[in-house]
Amino acid sequence: MPRGAHATGSTDTTRILLTGAAGRVGTQLRPLAAREGRTLRLLDITTPAAVEGSGAEETVIASLTDTEALLEACRGVSAIVHLGGQSVESTLDDVLDRNVRGTLNLLEAARLAGVPRVVLASSAHAVGFHQYDGTPVAADAPARPDTLYGWSKAAIESAGRLYHDRFGMDIICLRIGSWFPTPNGMRGLSTWLSPADGHRLVEACLSCREPGYRIVWGVSRNTRGWVSLAEGEAIGYHPLDDAEQFAPEVIGECGLPDPADSITSRLGGDWCAIPLGQTL
Ligand code: 15L
């Protein structure tokens, strides 16, 4: 095992650090991840709102740039679910500070505090330029970012690889499609991750034995899906939801895509054509 390594195989989920806990996905996850005997330590730059159904929680108000606060926040947790940072396209400074530096700061704090497992929220936009051609896109398809944001997510994945290879930490990167209560438009029929499946995925990441470093897709079992579910199934993620139930409504609203428009079958959709580095 590499120098400074932590033991792998941890399945203790009694105290979990959740970064970005006040954000959209963090807020959806909190009540789902609540369980007897588990405390969620919530970290964000703003106070997370009270959420019905959430369980035992502790709050840390801190930025991903505050290395001392991150180290304190990492002490005594058995795993980290890292959702924090920039979640849409923005300036180079924003994605560098909030995603690249922020994630490296967190990984270093996790290493110093002896946290054996970190789940990193990556994104479909890290591979947004891949085109679906009828064969499911593998979870570890090479990075093909569609934006600076997508590039920063690819950098996060590689930062995770560094911390796994150097220190033996378990690092699971989630290429999250579209985590929303319902599919967000036509592309969402292929990329949707229901909150319930998002929760199933996080629990699989927390409880699987000795994952090492891996990348898995964060999508539901969508009839029109573009990506491979095999890598997720290998760690016990068995999605149950399918965006197809929303298809009539979505197609009614958006109309069918133009098959001649190649953007519509790229994983990143119209993010492949938005101005680079402009805040959405
Ligand atoms: C993402 O990575 C974003 O964080 C989220 O806001 C959605 O835009 C999602 O991708 C998506 O592509 O639907």
mmCIF file of C-alpha atoms and ligand atoms in Angstrom:
data_model
loop_
_atom_site.group_PDB
_atom_site.id
_atom_site.type_symbol
_atom_site.label_atom_id
_atom_site.label_comp_id
_atom_site.label_asym_id
_atom_site.label_seq_id
_atom_site.Cartn_x
_atom_site.Cartn_y
_atom_site.Cartn_z
ATOM 1 C CA MET A 1 0.000 0.000 0.000
ATOM 2 C CA PRO A 2 1.406 3.463 -0.859
ATOM 3 C CA ARG A 3 3.012 5.598 1.841
ATOM 4 C CA GLY A 4 0.500 7.438 4.029
ATOM 5 C CA ALA A 5 -2.255 5.175 2.785
ATOM 6 C CA HIS A 6 -5.511 4.553 4.558
ATOM 7 C CA ALA A 7 -7.166 1.182 4.926
ATOM 8 C CA THR A 8 -9.789 0.490 2.284
ATOM 9 C CA GLY A 9 -12.936 -1.576 2.677
ATOM 10 C CA SER A 10 -14.631 0.898 4.997
ATOM 11 C CA THR A 11 -18.384 0.522 5.142
ATOM 12 C CA ASP A 12 -18.932 2.606 8.276
ATOM 13 C CA THR A 13 -21.503 5.285 7.466
ATOM 14 C CA THR A 14 -22.215 6.663 10.936
ATOM 15 C CA ARG A 15 -20.797 10.143 10.302
ATOM 16 C CA ILE A 16 -20.642 11.444 6.734
ATOM 17 C CA LEU A 17 -19.415 14.839 5.591
ATOM 18 C CA LEU A 18 -21.664 16.281 2.893
ATOM 19 C CA THR A 19 -20.240 19.316 1.085
ATOM 20 C CA GLY A 20 -22.513 21.611 -0.894
ATOM 21 C CA ALA A 21 -25.223 20.606 1.564
ATOM 22 C CA ALA A 22 -27.220 23.805 1.009
ATOM 23 C CA GLY A 23 -27.296 23.308 -2.754
ATOM 24 C CA ARG A 24 -30.069 21.816 -4.884
ATOM 25 C CA VAL A 25 -28.771 18.236 -4.878
ATOM 26 C CA GLY A 26 -27.550 18.363 -1.277
ATOM 27 C CA THR A 27 -30.964 19.542 -0.120
ATOM 28 C CA GLN A 28 -32.683 16.685 -1.985
ATOM 29 C CA LEU A 29 -30.238 14.129 -0.621
ATOM 30 C CA ARG A 30 -30.359 15.043 3.084
ATOM 31 C CA PRO A 31 -33.746 13.542 4.015
ATOM 32 C CA LEU A 32 -33.129 10.506 1.805
ATOM 33 C CA ALA A 33 -29.755 9.796 3.405
ATOM 34 C CA ALA A 34 -31.076 10.231 6.956
ATOM 35 C CA ARG A 35 -31.039 7.022 8.959
ATOM 36 C CA GLU A 36 -30.962 5.801 12.541
ATOM 37 C CA GLY A 37 -27.437 5.968 13.918
ATOM 38 C CA ARG A 38 -26.102 8.249 11.167
ATOM 39 C CA THR A 39 -25.077 11.889 11.452
ATOM 40 C CA LEU A 40 -24.652 14.045 8.375
ATOM 41 C CA ARG A 41 -22.104 16.805 8.818
ATOM 42 C CA LEU A 42 -23.268 19.515 6.447
ATOM 43 C CA LEU A 43 -20.685 21.868 4.979
ATOM 44 C CA ASP A 44 -21.537 24.899 2.879
ATOM 45 C CA ILE A 45 -20.873 28.625 2.634
ATOM 46 C CA THR A 46 -24.483 29.359 3.572
ATOM 47 C CA THR A 47 -26.632 27.798 6.271
ATOM 48 C CA PRO A 48 -28.553 24.832 4.861
ATOM 49 C CA ALA A 49 -32.306 25.318 5.127
ATOM 50 C CA ALA A 50 -34.288 23.111 7.479
ATOM 51 C CA VAL A 51 -35.560 20.126 5.496
ATOM 52 C CA GLU A 52 -38.476 17.947 6.516
ATOM 53 C CA GLY A 53 -37.431 14.360 7.141
ATOM 54 C CA SER A 54 -33.760 15.066 7.678
ATOM 55 C CA GLY A 55 -32.105 13.181 10.532
ATOM 56 C CA ALA A 56 -29.208 13.969 12.862
ATOM 57 C CA GLU A 57 -27.157 16.779 11.325
ATOM 58 C CA GLU A 58 -24.238 19.027 12.253
ATOM 59 C CA THR A 59 -23.500 22.204 10.330
ATOM 60 C CA VAL A 60 -20.143 23.678 9.355
ATOM 61 C CA ILE A 61 -20.182 27.018 7.557
ATOM 62 C CA ALA A 62 -16.959 27.128 5.579
ATOM 63 C CA SER A 63 -15.581 27.659 2.120
ATOM 64 C CA LEU A 64 -13.632 25.061 0.159
ATOM 65 C CA THR A 65 -10.783 27.594 0.180
ATOM 66 C CA ASP A 66 -10.479 27.451 3.994
ATOM 67 C CA THR A 67 -8.022 24.606 4.496
ATOM 68 C CA GLU A 68 -8.081 24.730 8.306
ATOM 69 C CA ALA A 69 -11.858 24.595 8.458
ATOM 70 C CA LEU A 70 -11.844 21.716 5.962
ATOM 71 C CA LEU A 71 -9.421 19.739 8.107
ATOM 72 C CA GLU A 72 -11.628 20.250 11.178
ATOM 73 C CA ALA A 73 -14.707 19.276 9.159
ATOM 74 C CA CYS A 74 -13.010 16.054 8.025
ATOM 75 C CA ARG A 75 -12.065 14.904 11.513
ATOM 76 C CA GLY A 76 -14.094 11.946 12.750
ATOM 77 C CA VAL A 77 -15.965 11.224 9.520
ATOM 78 C CA SER A 78 -15.767 7.863 7.771
ATOM 79 C CA ALA A 79 -16.594 9.168 4.305
ATOM 80 C CA ILE A 80 -17.176 12.357 2.359
ATOM 81 C CA VAL A 81 -19.766 13.049 -0.310
ATOM 82 C CA HIS A 82 -18.424 16.073 -2.167
ATOM 83 C CA LEU A 83 -21.153 17.977 -3.977
ATOM 84 C CA GLY A 84 -19.791 21.472 -3.273
ATOM 85 C CA GLY A 85 -18.340 23.941 -5.756
ATOM 86 C CA GLN A 86 -19.403 25.513 -9.037
ATOM 87 C CA SER A 87 -22.322 23.623 -10.590
ATOM 88 C CA VAL A 88 -22.738 25.311 -13.970
ATOM 89 C CA GLU A 89 -20.556 27.058 -16.550
ATOM 90 C CA SER A 90 -18.726 30.119 -15.231
ATOM 91 C CA THR A 91 -15.464 32.016 -15.503
ATOM 92 C CA LEU A 92 -12.078 30.306 -15.433
ATOM 93 C CA ASP A 93 -11.391 31.815 -11.991
ATOM 94 C CA ASP A 94 -14.655 30.417 -10.646
ATOM 95 C CA VAL A 95 -14.119 26.878 -11.888
ATOM 96 C CA LEU A 96 -10.448 26.889 -10.863
ATOM 97 C CA ASP A 97 -11.124 28.197 -7.338
ATOM 98 C CA ARG A 98 -14.377 26.451 -6.541
ATOM 99 C CA ASN A 99 -13.885 23.136 -8.298
ATOM 100 C CA VAL A 100 -10.206 22.431 -8.943
ATOM 101 C CA ARG A 101 -8.605 24.089 -5.885
ATOM 102 C CA GLY A 102 -11.631 23.414 -3.715
ATOM 103 C CA THR A 103 -11.556 19.690 -4.455
ATOM 104 C CA LEU A 104 -7.789 19.440 -4.027
ATOM 105 C CA ASN A 105 -8.124 21.248 -0.682
ATOM 106 C CA LEU A 106 -10.807 18.804 0.396
ATOM 107 C CA LEU A 107 -8.846 15.726 -0.708
ATOM 108 C CA GLU A 108 -5.801 16.955 1.171
ATOM 109 C CA ALA A 109 -7.878 17.623 4.294
ATOM 110 C CA ALA A 110 -9.392 14.138 3.971
ATOM 111 C CA ARG A 111 -5.929 12.614 3.716
ATOM 112 C CA LEU A 112 -4.641 14.522 6.747
ATOM 113 C CA ALA A 113 -7.701 13.577 8.787
ATOM 114 C CA GLY A 114 -7.479 9.903 7.730
ATOM 115 C CA VAL A 115 -10.823 9.765 5.901
ATOM 116 C CA PRO A 116 -10.657 6.554 3.865
ATOM 117 C CA ARG A 117 -13.338 7.249 1.250
ATOM 118 C CA VAL A 118 -14.395 10.237 -0.837
ATOM 119 C CA VAL A 119 -17.261 10.318 -3.333
ATOM 120 C CA LEU A 120 -16.717 13.121 -5.856
ATOM 121 C CA ALA A 121 -19.566 14.655 -7.844
ATOM 122 C CA SER A 122 -18.317 14.824 -11.405
ATOM 123 C CA SER A 123 -20.665 15.474 -14.298
ATOM 124 C CA ALA A 124 -21.747 14.307 -17.738
ATOM 125 C CA HIS A 125 -20.231 17.596 -18.893
ATOM 126 C CA ALA A 126 -16.744 16.151 -18.272
ATOM 127 C CA VAL A 127 -17.494 13.969 -21.296
ATOM 128 C CA GLY A 128 -20.098 16.203 -22.926
ATOM 129 C CA PHE A 129 -18.650 15.971 -26.426
ATOM 130 C CA HIS A 130 -19.066 12.200 -26.645
ATOM 131 C CA GLN A 131 -21.792 11.342 -29.093
ATOM 132 C CA TYR A 132 -24.243 8.524 -28.469
ATOM 133 C CA ASP A 133 -24.120 6.179 -31.466
ATOM 134 C CA GLY A 134 -26.269 3.359 -30.145
ATOM 135 C CA THR A 135 -23.581 1.822 -27.910
ATOM 136 C CA PRO A 136 -23.760 2.837 -24.229
ATOM 137 C CA VAL A 137 -20.919 5.196 -23.324
ATOM 138 C CA ALA A 138 -18.614 3.568 -20.745
ATOM 139 C CA ALA A 139 -18.337 5.177 -17.328
ATOM 140 C CA ASP A 140 -14.604 5.676 -17.797
ATOM 141 C CA ALA A 141 -14.790 7.108 -21.320
ATOM 142 C CA PRO A 142 -11.921 9.595 -21.772
ATOM 143 C CA ALA A 143 -12.621 13.188 -20.805
ATOM 144 C CA ARG A 144 -14.174 15.291 -23.593
ATOM 145 C CA PRO A 145 -15.412 18.358 -21.709
ATOM 146 C CA ASP A 146 -17.991 20.631 -23.274
ATOM 147 C CA THR A 147 -17.291 23.724 -21.127
ATOM 148 C CA LEU A 148 -14.765 25.099 -18.635
ATOM 149 C CA TYR A 149 -17.076 23.672 -15.989
ATOM 150 C CA GLY A 150 -16.891 20.251 -17.661
ATOM 151 C CA TRP A 151 -13.122 20.558 -17.890
ATOM 152 C CA SER A 152 -12.951 21.335 -14.147
ATOM 153 C CA LYS A 153 -14.970 18.180 -13.456
ATOM 154 C CA ALA A 154 -12.488 16.167 -15.535
ATOM 155 C CA ALA A 155 -9.728 17.761 -13.427
ATOM 156 C CA ILE A 156 -11.559 16.715 -10.256
ATOM 157 C CA GLU A 157 -11.681 13.115 -11.503
ATOM 158 C CA SER A 158 -7.954 13.186 -12.114
ATOM 159 C CA ALA A 159 -7.302 14.764 -8.697
ATOM 160 C CA GLY A 160 -9.173 11.809 -7.222
ATOM 161 C CA ARG A 161 -6.966 9.423 -9.186
ATOM 162 C CA LEU A 162 -3.887 11.168 -7.761
ATOM 163 C CA TYR A 163 -5.103 10.732 -4.183
ATOM 164 C CA HIS A 164 -5.978 7.105 -4.795
ATOM 165 C CA ASP A 165 -2.654 6.248 -6.427
ATOM 166 C CA ARG A 166 -0.537 8.143 -3.897
ATOM 167 C CA PHE A 167 -2.387 7.413 -0.694
ATOM 168 C CA GLY A 168 -4.647 4.421 -1.353
ATOM 169 C CA MET A 169 -7.818 6.362 -0.576
ATOM 170 C CA ASP A 170 -11.063 5.001 -2.013
ATOM 171 C CA ILE A 171 -12.289 7.553 -4.522
ATOM 172 C CA ILE A 172 -15.491 7.136 -6.516
ATOM 173 C CA CYS A 173 -16.292 9.766 -9.150
ATOM 174 C CA LEU A 174 -19.924 10.121 -10.155
ATOM 175 C CA ARG A 175 -20.573 11.354 -13.670
ATOM 176 C CA ILE A 176 -23.946 12.744 -12.744
ATOM 177 C CA GLY A 177 -26.373 13.257 -15.605
ATOM 178 C CA SER A 178 -29.349 15.433 -14.661
ATOM 179 C CA TRP A 179 -30.289 15.096 -10.971
ATOM 180 C CA PHE A 180 -33.705 16.740 -10.837
ATOM 181 C CA PRO A 181 -37.117 15.714 -9.496
ATOM 182 C CA THR A 182 -38.265 15.213 -13.117
ATOM 183 C CA PRO A 183 -36.372 15.152 -16.460
ATOM 184 C CA ASN A 184 -35.219 18.574 -17.657
ATOM 185 C CA GLY A 185 -36.247 18.563 -21.334
ATOM 186 C CA MET A 186 -35.628 16.082 -24.173
ATOM 187 C CA ARG A 187 -31.995 15.450 -23.206
ATOM 188 C CA GLY A 188 -33.190 14.721 -19.691
ATOM 189 C CA LEU A 189 -35.095 11.687 -21.007
ATOM 190 C CA SER A 190 -31.634 10.188 -21.599
ATOM 191 C CA THR A 191 -29.610 11.766 -18.761
ATOM 192 C CA TRP A 192 -32.095 11.894 -15.869
ATOM 193 C CA LEU A 193 -31.046 10.795 -12.395
ATOM 194 C CA SER A 194 -34.052 10.671 -10.103
ATOM 195 C CA PRO A 195 -33.410 11.807 -6.525
ATOM 196 C CA ALA A 196 -34.293 8.284 -5.296
ATOM 197 C CA ASP A 197 -31.723 6.726 -7.655
ATOM 198 C CA GLY A 198 -29.222 9.450 -6.728
ATOM 199 C CA HIS A 199 -29.639 8.348 -3.140
ATOM 200 C CA ARG A 200 -29.287 4.655 -4.123
ATOM 201 C CA LEU A 201 -26.075 5.547 -5.906
ATOM 202 C CA VAL A 202 -24.624 7.433 -2.933
ATOM 203 C CA GLU A 203 -25.471 4.571 -0.545
ATOM 204 C CA ALA A 204 -23.826 2.069 -2.912
ATOM 205 C CA CYS A 205 -20.695 4.245 -2.955
ATOM 206 C CA LEU A 206 -20.658 4.446 0.830
ATOM 207 C CA SER A 207 -21.228 0.757 1.486
ATOM 208 C CA CYS A 208 -19.359 -1.127 -1.272
ATOM 209 C CA ARG A 209 -16.202 -2.936 -0.238
ATOM 210 C CA GLU A 210 -12.816 -1.843 -1.525
ATOM 211 C CA PRO A 211 -13.874 0.208 -4.546
ATOM 212 C CA GLY A 212 -10.400 1.691 -5.036
ATOM 213 C CA TYR A 213 -10.600 4.361 -7.736
ATOM 214 C CA ARG A 214 -13.478 4.216 -10.135
ATOM 215 C CA ILE A 215 -15.828 6.296 -12.197
ATOM 216 C CA VAL A 216 -19.517 5.437 -12.427
ATOM 217 C CA TRP A 217 -22.426 7.014 -14.209
ATOM 218 C CA GLY A 218 -25.054 8.777 -12.144
ATOM 219 C CA VAL A 219 -28.142 8.160 -14.260
ATOM 220 C CA SER A 220 -31.402 6.296 -13.827
ATOM 221 C CA ARG A 221 -32.452 3.221 -15.822
ATOM 222 C CA ASN A 222 -33.751 5.372 -18.658
ATOM 223 C CA THR A 223 -35.298 3.677 -21.702
ATOM 224 C CA ARG A 224 -33.594 6.322 -23.862
ATOM 225 C CA GLY A 225 -30.372 6.185 -21.820
ATOM 226 C CA TRP A 226 -27.006 6.725 -23.511
ATOM 227 C CA VAL A 227 -24.614 5.418 -20.912
ATOM 228 C CA SER A 228 -23.461 2.148 -19.365
ATOM 229 C CA LEU A 229 -24.966 1.104 -16.044
ATOM 230 C CA ALA A 230 -22.573 -1.850 -15.689
ATOM 231 C CA GLU A 231 -19.901 0.030 -13.721
ATOM 232 C CA GLY A 232 -22.492 1.265 -11.222
ATOM 233 C CA GLU A 233 -24.000 -2.209 -10.902
ATOM 234 C CA ALA A 234 -20.536 -3.538 -10.057
ATOM 235 C CA ILE A 235 -20.613 -1.486 -6.844
ATOM 236 C CA GLY A 236 -24.244 -2.309 -6.048
ATOM 237 C CA TYR A 237 -26.015 0.625 -7.721
ATOM 238 C CA HIS A 238 -29.201 -0.748 -9.248
ATOM 239 C CA PRO A 239 -31.303 2.178 -10.486
ATOM 240 C CA LEU A 240 -35.065 1.694 -10.442
ATOM 241 C CA ASP A 241 -36.428 4.819 -12.112
ATOM 242 C CA ASP A 242 -36.965 5.530 -15.814
ATOM 243 C CA ALA A 243 -37.502 8.968 -17.349
ATOM 244 C CA GLU A 244 -39.797 7.376 -19.927
ATOM 245 C CA GLN A 245 -42.837 7.884 -17.694
ATOM 246 C CA PHE A 246 -42.413 11.632 -18.375
ATOM 247 C CA ALA A 247 -41.826 11.257 -22.146
ATOM 248 C CA PRO A 248 -45.310 12.222 -23.410
ATOM 249 C CA GLU A 249 -45.291 15.391 -21.302
ATOM 250 C CA VAL A 250 -41.691 16.329 -22.219
ATOM 251 C CA ILE A 251 -42.163 15.651 -25.949
ATOM 252 C CA GLY A 252 -45.421 17.598 -25.838
ATOM 253 C CA GLU A 253 -43.568 20.575 -24.380
ATOM 254 C CA CYS A 254 -40.280 20.398 -26.321
ATOM 255 C CA GLY A 255 -41.199 18.604 -29.558
ATOM 256 C CA LEU A 256 -39.017 15.847 -31.029
ATOM 257 C CA PRO A 257 -35.362 16.808 -31.671
ATOM 258 C CA ASP A 258 -34.080 17.319 -35.208
ATOM 259 C CA PRO A 259 -32.113 14.101 -36.002
ATOM 260 C CA ALA A 260 -29.807 16.156 -38.270
ATOM 261 C CA ASP A 261 -28.711 18.270 -35.287
ATOM 262 C CA SER A 262 -25.684 16.405 -33.877
ATOM 263 C CA ILE A 263 -25.748 18.443 -30.649
ATOM 264 C CA THR A 264 -28.883 16.633 -29.548
ATOM 265 C CA SER A 265 -27.085 13.285 -29.235
ATOM 266 C CA ARG A 266 -23.954 14.640 -27.596
ATOM 267 C CA LEU A 267 -23.943 13.840 -23.897
ATOM 268 C CA GLY A 268 -23.604 17.509 -22.977
ATOM 269 C CA GLY A 269 -26.442 18.603 -25.295
ATOM 270 C CA ASP A 270 -26.549 22.325 -25.959
ATOM 271 C CA TRP A 271 -23.759 22.941 -23.438
ATOM 272 C CA CYS A 272 -21.488 21.936 -26.361
ATOM 273 C CA ALA A 273 -22.399 25.244 -27.995
ATOM 274 C CA ILE A 274 -22.833 27.775 -25.171
ATOM 275 C CA PRO A 275 -20.198 30.543 -24.851
ATOM 276 C CA LEU A 276 -17.144 29.327 -22.951
ATOM 277 C CA GLY A 277 -16.485 30.856 -19.562
ATOM 278 C CA GLN A 278 -19.698 32.845 -19.290
ATOM 279 C CA THR A 279 -21.646 32.500 -16.094
ATOM 280 C CA LEU A 280 -24.954 30.772 -16.739
HETATM 281 C C1 15L B 1 -24.660 19.524 -14.375
HETATM 282 O O1 15L B 1 -23.488 19.153 -14.242
HETATM 283 C C2 15L B 1 -25.194 20.659 -13.591
HETATM 284 O O2 15L B 1 -24.596 20.753 -12.301
HETATM 285 C C3 15L B 1 -26.688 20.648 -13.473
HETATM 286 O O3 15L B 1 -27.112 21.916 -13.056
HETATM 287 C C4 15L B 1 -27.389 20.256 -14.780
HETATM 288 O O4 15L B 1 -27.217 21.245 -15.715
HETATM 289 C C5 15L B 1 -26.805 18.961 -15.285
HETATM 290 O O5 15L B 1 -25.413 18.996 -15.367
HETATM 291 C C6 15L B 1 -27.381 18.581 -16.651
HETATM 292 O O6 15L B 1 -26.613 18.475 -17.605
HETATM 293 O O7 15L B 1 -28.585 18.392 -16.750
#
